mmCIF file of N, CA and C and ligand atoms in Angstrom:
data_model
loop_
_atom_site.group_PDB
_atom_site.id
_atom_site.type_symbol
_atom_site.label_atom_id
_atom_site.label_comp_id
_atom_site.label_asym_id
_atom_site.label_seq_id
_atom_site.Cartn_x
_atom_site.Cartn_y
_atom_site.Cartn_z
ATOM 1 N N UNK A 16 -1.362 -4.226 14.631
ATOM 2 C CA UNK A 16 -1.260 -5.464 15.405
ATOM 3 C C UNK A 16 -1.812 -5.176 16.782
ATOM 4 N N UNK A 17 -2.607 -6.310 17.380
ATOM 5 C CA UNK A 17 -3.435 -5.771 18.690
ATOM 6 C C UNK A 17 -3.700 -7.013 19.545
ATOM 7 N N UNK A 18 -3.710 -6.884 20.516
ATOM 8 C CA UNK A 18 -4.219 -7.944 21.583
ATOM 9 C C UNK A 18 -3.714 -9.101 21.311
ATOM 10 N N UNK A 19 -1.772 -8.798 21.431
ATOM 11 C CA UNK A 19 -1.172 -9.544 22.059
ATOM 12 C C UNK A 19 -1.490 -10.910 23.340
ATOM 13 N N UNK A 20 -2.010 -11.759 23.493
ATOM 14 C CA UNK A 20 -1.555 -12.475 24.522
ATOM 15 C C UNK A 20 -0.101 -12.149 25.658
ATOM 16 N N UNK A 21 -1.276 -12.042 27.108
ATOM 17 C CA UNK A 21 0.363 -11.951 28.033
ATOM 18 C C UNK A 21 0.541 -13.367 28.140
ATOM 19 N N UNK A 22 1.953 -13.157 28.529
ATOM 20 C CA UNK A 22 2.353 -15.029 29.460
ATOM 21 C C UNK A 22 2.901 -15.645 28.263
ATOM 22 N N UNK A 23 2.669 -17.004 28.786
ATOM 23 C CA UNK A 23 4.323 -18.005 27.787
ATOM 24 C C UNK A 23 2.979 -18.591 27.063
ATOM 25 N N UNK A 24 3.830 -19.130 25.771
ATOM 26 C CA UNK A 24 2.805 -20.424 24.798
ATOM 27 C C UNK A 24 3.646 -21.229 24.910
ATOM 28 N N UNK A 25 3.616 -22.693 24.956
ATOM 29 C CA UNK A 25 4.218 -23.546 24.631
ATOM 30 C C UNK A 25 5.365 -23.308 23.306
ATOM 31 N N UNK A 26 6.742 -23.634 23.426
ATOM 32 C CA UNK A 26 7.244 -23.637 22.291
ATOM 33 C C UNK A 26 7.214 -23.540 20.780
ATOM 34 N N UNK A 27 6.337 -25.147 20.934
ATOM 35 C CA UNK A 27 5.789 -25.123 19.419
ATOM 36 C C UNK A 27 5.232 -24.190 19.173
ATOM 37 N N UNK A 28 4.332 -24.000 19.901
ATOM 38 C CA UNK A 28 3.078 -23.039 19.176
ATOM 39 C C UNK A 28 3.414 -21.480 18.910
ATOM 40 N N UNK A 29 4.596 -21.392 19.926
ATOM 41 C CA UNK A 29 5.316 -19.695 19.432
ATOM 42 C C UNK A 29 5.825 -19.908 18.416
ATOM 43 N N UNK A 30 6.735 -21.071 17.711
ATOM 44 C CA UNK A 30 7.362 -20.930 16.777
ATOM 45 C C UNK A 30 6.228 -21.433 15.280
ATOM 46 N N UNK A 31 5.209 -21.999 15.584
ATOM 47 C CA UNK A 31 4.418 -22.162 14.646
ATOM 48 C C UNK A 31 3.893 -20.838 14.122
ATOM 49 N N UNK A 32 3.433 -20.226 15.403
ATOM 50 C CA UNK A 32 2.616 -19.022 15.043
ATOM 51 C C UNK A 32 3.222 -17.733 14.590
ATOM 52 N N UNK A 33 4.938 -18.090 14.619
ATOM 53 C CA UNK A 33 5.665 -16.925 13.845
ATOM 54 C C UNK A 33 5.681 -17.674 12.445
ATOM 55 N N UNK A 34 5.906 -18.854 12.196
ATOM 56 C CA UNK A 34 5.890 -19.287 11.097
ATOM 57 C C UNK A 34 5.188 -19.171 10.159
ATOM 58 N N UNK A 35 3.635 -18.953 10.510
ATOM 59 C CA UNK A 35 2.343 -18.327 10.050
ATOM 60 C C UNK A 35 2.163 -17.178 9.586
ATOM 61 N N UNK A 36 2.496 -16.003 10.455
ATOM 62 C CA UNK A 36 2.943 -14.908 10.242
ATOM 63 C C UNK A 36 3.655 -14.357 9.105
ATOM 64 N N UNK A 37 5.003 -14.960 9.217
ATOM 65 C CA UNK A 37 5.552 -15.044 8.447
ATOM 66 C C UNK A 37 5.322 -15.212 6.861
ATOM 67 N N UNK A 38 4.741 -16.179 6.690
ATOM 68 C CA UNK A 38 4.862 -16.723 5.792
ATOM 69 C C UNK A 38 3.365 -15.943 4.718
ATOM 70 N N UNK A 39 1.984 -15.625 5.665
ATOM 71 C CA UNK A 39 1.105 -14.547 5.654
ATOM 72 C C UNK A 39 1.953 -12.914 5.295
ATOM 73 N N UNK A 40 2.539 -12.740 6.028
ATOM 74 C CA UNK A 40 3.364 -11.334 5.409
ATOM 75 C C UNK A 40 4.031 -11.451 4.116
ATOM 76 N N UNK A 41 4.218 -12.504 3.937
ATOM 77 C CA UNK A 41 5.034 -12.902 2.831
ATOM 78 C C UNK A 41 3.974 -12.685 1.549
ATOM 79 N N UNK A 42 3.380 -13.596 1.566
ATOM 80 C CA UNK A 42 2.317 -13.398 1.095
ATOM 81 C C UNK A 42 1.614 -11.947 0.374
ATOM 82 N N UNK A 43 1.606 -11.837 1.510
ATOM 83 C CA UNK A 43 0.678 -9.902 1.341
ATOM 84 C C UNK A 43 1.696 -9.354 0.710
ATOM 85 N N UNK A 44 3.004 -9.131 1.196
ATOM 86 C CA UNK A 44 4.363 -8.302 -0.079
ATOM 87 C C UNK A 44 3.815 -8.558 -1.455
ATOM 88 N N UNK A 45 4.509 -10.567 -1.726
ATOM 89 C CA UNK A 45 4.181 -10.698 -2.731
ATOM 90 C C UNK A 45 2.736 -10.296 -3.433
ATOM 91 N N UNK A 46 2.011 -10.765 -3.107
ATOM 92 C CA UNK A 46 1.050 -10.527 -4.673
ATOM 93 C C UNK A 46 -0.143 -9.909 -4.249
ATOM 94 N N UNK A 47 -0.336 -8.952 -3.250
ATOM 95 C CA UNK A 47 -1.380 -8.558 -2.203
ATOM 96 C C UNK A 47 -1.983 -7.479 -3.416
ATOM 97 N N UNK A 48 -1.034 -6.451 -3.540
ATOM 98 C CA UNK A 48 -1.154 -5.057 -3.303
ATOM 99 C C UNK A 48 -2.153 -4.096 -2.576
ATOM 100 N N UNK A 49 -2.318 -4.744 -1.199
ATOM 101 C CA UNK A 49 -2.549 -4.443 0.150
ATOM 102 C C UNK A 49 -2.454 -2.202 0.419
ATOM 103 N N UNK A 50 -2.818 -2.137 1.067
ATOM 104 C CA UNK A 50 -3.226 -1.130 1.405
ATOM 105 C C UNK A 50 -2.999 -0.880 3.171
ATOM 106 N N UNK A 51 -3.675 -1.788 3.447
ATOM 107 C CA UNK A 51 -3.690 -2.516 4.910
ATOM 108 C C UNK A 51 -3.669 -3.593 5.543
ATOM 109 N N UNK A 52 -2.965 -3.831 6.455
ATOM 110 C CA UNK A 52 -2.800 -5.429 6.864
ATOM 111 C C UNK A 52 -3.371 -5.564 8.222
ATOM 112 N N UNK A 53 -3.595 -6.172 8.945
ATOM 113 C CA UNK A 53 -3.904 -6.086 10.717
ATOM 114 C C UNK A 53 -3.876 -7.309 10.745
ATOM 115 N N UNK A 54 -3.497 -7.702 11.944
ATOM 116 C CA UNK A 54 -2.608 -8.695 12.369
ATOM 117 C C UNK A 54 -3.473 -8.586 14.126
ATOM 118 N N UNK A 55 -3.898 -10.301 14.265
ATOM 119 C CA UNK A 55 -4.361 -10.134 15.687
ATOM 120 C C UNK A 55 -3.925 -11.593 16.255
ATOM 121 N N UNK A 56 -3.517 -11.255 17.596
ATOM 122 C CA UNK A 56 -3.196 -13.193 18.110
ATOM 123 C C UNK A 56 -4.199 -12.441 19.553
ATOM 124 N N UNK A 57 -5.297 -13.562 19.841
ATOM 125 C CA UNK A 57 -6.037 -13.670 21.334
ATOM 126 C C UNK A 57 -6.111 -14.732 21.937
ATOM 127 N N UNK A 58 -6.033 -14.444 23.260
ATOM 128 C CA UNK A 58 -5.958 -15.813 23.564
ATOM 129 C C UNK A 58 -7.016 -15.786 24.711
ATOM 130 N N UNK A 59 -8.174 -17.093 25.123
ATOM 131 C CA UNK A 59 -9.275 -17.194 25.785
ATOM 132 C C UNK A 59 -9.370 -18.215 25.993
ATOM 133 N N UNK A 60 -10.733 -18.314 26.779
ATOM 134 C CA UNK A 60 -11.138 -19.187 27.134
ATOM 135 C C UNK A 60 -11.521 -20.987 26.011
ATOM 136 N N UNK A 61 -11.946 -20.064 24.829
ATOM 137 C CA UNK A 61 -12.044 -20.709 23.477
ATOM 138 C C UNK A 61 -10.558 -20.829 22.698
ATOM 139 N N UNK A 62 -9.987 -20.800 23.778
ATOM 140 C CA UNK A 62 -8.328 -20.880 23.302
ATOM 141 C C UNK A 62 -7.827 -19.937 21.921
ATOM 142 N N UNK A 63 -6.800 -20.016 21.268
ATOM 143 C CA UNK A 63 -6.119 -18.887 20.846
ATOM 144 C C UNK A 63 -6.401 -18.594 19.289
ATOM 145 N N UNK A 64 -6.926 -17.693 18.983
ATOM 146 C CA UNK A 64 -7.005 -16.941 17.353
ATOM 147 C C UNK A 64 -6.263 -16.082 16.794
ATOM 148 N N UNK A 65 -5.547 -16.324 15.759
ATOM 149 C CA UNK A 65 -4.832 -16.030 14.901
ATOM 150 C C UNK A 65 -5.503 -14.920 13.966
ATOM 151 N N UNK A 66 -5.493 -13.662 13.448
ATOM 152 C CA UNK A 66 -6.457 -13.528 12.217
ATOM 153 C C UNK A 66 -5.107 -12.359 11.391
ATOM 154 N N UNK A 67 -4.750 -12.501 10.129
ATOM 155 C CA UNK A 67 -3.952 -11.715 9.837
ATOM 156 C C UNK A 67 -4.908 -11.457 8.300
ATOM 157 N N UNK A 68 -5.315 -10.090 8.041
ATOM 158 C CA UNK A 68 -6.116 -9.476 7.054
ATOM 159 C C UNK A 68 -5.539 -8.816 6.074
ATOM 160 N N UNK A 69 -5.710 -8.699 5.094
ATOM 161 C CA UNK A 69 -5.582 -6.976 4.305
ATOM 162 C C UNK A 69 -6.530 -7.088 3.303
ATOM 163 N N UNK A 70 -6.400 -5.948 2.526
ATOM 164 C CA UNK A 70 -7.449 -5.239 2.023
ATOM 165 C C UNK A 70 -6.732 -5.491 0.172
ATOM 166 N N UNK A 71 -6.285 -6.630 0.270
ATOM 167 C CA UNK A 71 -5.774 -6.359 -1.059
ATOM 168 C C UNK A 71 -6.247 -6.971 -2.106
ATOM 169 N N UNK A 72 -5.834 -8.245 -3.072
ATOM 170 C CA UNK A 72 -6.709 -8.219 -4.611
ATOM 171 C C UNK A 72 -7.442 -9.360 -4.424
ATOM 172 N N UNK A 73 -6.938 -9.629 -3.308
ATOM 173 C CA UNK A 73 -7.555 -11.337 -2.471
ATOM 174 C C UNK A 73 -7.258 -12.485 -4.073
ATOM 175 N N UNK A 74 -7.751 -13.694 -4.307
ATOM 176 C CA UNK A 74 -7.448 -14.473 -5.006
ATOM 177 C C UNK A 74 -9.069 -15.774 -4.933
ATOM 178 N N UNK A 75 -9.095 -15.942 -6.130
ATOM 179 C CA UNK A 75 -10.305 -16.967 -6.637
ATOM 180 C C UNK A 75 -10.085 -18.276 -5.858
ATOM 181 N N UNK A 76 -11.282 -18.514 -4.931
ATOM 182 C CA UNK A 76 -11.298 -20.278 -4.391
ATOM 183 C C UNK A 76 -10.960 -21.305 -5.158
ATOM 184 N N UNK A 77 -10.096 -22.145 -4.742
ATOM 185 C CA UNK A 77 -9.308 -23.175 -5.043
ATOM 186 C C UNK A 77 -8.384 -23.103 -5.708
ATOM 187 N N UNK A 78 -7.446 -21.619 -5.153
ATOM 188 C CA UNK A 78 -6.360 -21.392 -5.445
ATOM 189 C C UNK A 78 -5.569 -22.130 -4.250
ATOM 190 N N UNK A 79 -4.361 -23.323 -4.595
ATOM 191 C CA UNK A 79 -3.342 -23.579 -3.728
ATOM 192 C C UNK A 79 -2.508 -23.171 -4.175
ATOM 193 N N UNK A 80 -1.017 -23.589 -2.916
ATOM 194 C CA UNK A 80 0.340 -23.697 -3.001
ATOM 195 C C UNK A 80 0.646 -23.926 -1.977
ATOM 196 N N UNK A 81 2.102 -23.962 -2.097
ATOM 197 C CA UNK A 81 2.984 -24.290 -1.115
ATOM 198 C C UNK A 81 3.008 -23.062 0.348
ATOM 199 N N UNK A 82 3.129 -22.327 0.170
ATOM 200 C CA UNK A 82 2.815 -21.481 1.238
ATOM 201 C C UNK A 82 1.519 -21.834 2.259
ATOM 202 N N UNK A 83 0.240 -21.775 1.114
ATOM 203 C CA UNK A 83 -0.842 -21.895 1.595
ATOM 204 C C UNK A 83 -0.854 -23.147 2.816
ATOM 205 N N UNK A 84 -0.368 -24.289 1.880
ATOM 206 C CA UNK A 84 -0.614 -26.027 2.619
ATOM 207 C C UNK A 84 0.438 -25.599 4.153
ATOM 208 N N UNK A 85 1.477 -24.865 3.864
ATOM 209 C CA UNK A 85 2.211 -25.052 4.883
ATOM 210 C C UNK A 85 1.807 -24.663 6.264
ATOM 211 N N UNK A 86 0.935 -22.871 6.106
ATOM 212 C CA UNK A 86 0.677 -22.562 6.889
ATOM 213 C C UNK A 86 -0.669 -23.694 7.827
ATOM 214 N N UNK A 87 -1.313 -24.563 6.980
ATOM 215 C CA UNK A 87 -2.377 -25.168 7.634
ATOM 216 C C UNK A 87 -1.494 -26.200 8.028
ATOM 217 N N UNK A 88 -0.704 -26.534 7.627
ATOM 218 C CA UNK A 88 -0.084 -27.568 8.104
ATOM 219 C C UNK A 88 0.670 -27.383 9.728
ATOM 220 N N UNK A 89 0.892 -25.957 9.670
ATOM 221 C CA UNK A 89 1.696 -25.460 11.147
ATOM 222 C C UNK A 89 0.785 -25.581 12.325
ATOM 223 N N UNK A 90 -0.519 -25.396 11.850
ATOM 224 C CA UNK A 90 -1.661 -25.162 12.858
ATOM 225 C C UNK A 90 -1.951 -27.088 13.226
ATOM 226 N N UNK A 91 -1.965 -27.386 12.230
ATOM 227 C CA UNK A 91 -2.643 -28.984 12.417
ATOM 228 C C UNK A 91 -1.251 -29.640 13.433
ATOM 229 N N UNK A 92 -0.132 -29.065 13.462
ATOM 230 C CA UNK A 92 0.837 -29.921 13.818
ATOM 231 C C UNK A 92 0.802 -29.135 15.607
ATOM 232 N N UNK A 93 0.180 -28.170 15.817
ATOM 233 C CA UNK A 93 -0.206 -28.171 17.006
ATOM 234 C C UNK A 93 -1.640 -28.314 17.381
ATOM 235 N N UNK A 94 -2.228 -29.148 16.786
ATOM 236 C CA UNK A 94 -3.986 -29.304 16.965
ATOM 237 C C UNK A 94 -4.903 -28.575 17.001
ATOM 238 N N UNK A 95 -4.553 -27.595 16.200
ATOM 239 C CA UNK A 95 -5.322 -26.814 15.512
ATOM 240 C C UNK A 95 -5.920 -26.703 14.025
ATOM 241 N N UNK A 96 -6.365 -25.609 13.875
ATOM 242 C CA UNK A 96 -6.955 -25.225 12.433
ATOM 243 C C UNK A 96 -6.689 -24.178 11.665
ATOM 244 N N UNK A 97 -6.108 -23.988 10.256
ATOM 245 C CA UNK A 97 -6.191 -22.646 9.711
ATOM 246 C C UNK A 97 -6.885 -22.682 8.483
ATOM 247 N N UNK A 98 -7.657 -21.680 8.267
ATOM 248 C CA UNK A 98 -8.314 -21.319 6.489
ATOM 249 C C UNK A 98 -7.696 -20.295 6.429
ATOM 250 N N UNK A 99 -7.842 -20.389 5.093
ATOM 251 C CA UNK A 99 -7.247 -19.014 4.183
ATOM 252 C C UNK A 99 -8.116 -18.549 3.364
ATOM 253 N N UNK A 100 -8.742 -17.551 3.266
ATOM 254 C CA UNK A 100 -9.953 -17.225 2.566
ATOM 255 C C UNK A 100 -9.496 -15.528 1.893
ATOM 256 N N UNK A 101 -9.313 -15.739 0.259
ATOM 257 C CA UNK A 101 -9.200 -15.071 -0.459
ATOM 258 C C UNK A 101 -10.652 -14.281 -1.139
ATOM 259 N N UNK A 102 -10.669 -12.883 -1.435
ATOM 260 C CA UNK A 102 -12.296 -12.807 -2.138
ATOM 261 C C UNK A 102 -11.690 -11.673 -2.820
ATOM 262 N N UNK A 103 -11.356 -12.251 -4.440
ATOM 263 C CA UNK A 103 -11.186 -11.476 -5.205
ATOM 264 C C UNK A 103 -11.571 -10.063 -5.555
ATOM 265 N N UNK A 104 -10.549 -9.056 -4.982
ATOM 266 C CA UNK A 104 -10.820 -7.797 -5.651
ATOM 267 C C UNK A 104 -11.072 -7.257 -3.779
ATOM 268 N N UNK A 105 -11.089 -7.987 -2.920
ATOM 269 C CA UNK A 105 -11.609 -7.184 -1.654
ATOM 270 C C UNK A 105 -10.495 -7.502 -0.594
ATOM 271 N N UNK A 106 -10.165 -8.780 -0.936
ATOM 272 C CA UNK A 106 -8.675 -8.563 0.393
ATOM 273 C C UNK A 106 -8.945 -10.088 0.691
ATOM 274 N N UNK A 107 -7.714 -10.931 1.716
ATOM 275 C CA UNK A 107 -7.880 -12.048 2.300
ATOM 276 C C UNK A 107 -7.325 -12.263 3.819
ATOM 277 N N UNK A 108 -7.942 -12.984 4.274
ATOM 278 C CA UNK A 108 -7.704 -13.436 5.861
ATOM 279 C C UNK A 108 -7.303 -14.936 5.835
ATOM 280 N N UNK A 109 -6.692 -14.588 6.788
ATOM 281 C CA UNK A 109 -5.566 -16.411 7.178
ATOM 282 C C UNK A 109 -6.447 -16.170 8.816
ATOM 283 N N UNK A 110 -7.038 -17.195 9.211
ATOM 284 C CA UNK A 110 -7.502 -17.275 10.192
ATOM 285 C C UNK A 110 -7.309 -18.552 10.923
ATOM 286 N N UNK A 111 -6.010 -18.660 11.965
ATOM 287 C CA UNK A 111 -6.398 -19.995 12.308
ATOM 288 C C UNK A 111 -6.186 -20.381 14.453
ATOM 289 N N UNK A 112 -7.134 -21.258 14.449
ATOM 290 C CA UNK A 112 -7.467 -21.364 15.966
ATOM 291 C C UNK A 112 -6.964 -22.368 16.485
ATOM 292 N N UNK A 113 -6.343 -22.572 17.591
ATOM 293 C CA UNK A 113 -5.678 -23.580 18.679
ATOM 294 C C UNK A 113 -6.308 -23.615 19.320
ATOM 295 N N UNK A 114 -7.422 -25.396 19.749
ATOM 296 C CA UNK A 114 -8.132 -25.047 21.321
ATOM 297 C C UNK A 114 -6.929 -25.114 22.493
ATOM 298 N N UNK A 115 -7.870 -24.464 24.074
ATOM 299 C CA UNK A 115 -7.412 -24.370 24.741
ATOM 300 C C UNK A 115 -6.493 -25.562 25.813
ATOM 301 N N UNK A 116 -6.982 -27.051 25.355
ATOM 302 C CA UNK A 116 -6.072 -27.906 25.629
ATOM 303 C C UNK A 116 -4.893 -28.269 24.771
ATOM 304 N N UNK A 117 -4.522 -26.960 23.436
ATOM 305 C CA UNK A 117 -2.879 -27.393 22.989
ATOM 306 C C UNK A 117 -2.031 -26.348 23.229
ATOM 307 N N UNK A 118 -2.520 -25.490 24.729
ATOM 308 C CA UNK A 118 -2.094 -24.384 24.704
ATOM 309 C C UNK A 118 -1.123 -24.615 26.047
ATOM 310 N N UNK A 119 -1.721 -25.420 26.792
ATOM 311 C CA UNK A 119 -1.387 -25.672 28.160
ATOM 312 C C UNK A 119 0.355 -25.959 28.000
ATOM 313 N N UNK A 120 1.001 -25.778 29.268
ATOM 314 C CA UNK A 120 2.642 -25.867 29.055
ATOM 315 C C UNK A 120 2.811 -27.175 29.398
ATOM 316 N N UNK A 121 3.818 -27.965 28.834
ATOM 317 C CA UNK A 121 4.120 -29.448 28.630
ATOM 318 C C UNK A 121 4.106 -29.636 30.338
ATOM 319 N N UNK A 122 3.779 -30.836 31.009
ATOM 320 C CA UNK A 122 3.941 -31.361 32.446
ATOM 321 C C UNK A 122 5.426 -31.486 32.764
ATOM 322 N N UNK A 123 5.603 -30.870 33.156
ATOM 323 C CA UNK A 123 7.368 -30.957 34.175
ATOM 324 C C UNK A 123 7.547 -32.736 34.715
ATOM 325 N N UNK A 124 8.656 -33.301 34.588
ATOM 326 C CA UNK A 124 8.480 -34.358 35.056
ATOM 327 C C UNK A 124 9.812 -34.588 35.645
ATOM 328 N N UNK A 125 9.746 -34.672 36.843
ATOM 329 C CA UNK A 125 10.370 -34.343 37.873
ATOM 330 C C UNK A 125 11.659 -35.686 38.192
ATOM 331 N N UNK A 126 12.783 -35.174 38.666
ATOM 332 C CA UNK A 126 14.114 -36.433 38.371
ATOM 333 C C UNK A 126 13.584 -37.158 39.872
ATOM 334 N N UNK A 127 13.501 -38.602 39.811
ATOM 335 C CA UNK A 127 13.470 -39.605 41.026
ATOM 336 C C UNK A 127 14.838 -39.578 41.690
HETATM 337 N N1 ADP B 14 -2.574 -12.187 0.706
HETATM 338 C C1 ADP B 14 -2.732 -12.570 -0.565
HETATM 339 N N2 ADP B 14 -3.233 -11.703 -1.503
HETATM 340 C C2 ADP B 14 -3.401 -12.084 -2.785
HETATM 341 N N3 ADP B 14 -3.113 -13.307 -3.266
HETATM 342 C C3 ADP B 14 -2.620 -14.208 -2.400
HETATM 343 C C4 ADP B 14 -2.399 -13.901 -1.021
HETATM 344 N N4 ADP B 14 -1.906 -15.001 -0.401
HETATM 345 C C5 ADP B 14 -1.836 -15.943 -1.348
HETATM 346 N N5 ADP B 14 -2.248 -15.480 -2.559
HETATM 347 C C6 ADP B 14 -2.362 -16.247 -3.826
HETATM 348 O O1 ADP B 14 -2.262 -17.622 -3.507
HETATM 349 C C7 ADP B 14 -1.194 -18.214 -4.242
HETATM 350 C C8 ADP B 14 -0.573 -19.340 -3.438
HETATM 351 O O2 ADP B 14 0.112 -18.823 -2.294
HETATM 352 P P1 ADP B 14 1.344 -19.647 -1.701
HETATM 353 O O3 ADP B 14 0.880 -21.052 -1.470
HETATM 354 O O4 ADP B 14 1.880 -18.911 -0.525
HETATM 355 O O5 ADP B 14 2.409 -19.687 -2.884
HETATM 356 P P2 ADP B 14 3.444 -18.581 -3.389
HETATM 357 O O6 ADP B 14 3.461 -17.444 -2.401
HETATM 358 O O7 ADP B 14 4.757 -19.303 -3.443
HETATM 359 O O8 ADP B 14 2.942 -18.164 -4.760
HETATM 360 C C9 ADP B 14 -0.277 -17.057 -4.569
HETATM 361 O O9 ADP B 14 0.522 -17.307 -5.703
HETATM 362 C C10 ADP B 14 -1.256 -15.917 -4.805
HETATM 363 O O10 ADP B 14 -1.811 -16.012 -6.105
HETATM 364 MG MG1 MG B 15 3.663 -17.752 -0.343
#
């Protein structure tokens, strides 16, 4: 795991992006048989990337489920994007990006 982001994310998006994680590790246990995993969150100017890898049996395109939909679903619910790209026999990556205007911290709004 590498190149952490310093500083705060907005709520959602910390708890989305453990949710992702999560649910990606999960993943790799179950039905990987992984070797190696790497795990990266950056955060820039092109706002923040997600990429969690391994090296394991990967899985044939237009494989869904419930895991899969959820994790894109975590990203879309903070205005973002995730793919999941399996390649049988070589490993798969969950890759997904937040631009830099759903990153910003909610506006304080101050008592009259
Ligand atoms: N990292 C991975 N390595 C190999 N196969 C995977 C991986 N992630 C997902 N898959 C495949 O995609 C399918 C759908 O994943 P998911 O939607 O999370 O459902 P579930 O984990 O409940 O089976 C899995 O059953 C598995 O065949
Ligand atoms: Mg799953």
């Amino acid at each position: 795991m590498w190149a952490l982001p310093r500083g705060e994310l907005p709520d959602l998006v910390a708890r989305s992006l453990d949710a992702t994680v999560s649910e990606a590790l999960a993943n790799i246990e179950r039905h990987s048989r992984a070797r190696t995993v790497a795990i990266a969150v950056t955060v820039g100017e092109s706002g923040l990337r997600l990429t969690v890898s391994d090296d394991g049996r990967g899985f044939p395109s237009g494989t869904t489920g419930r895991g899969l939909s959820a994790m894109k679903e975590y990203f879309a619910g903070i205005g973002g994007a995730l793919t999941v790209n399996g390649v049988p026999g070589a490993g798969t990556t969950v890759s997904g990006t937040v631009p830099p205007g759903a990153l910003a911290p909610p506006a304080v709004e101050l008592p009259s």
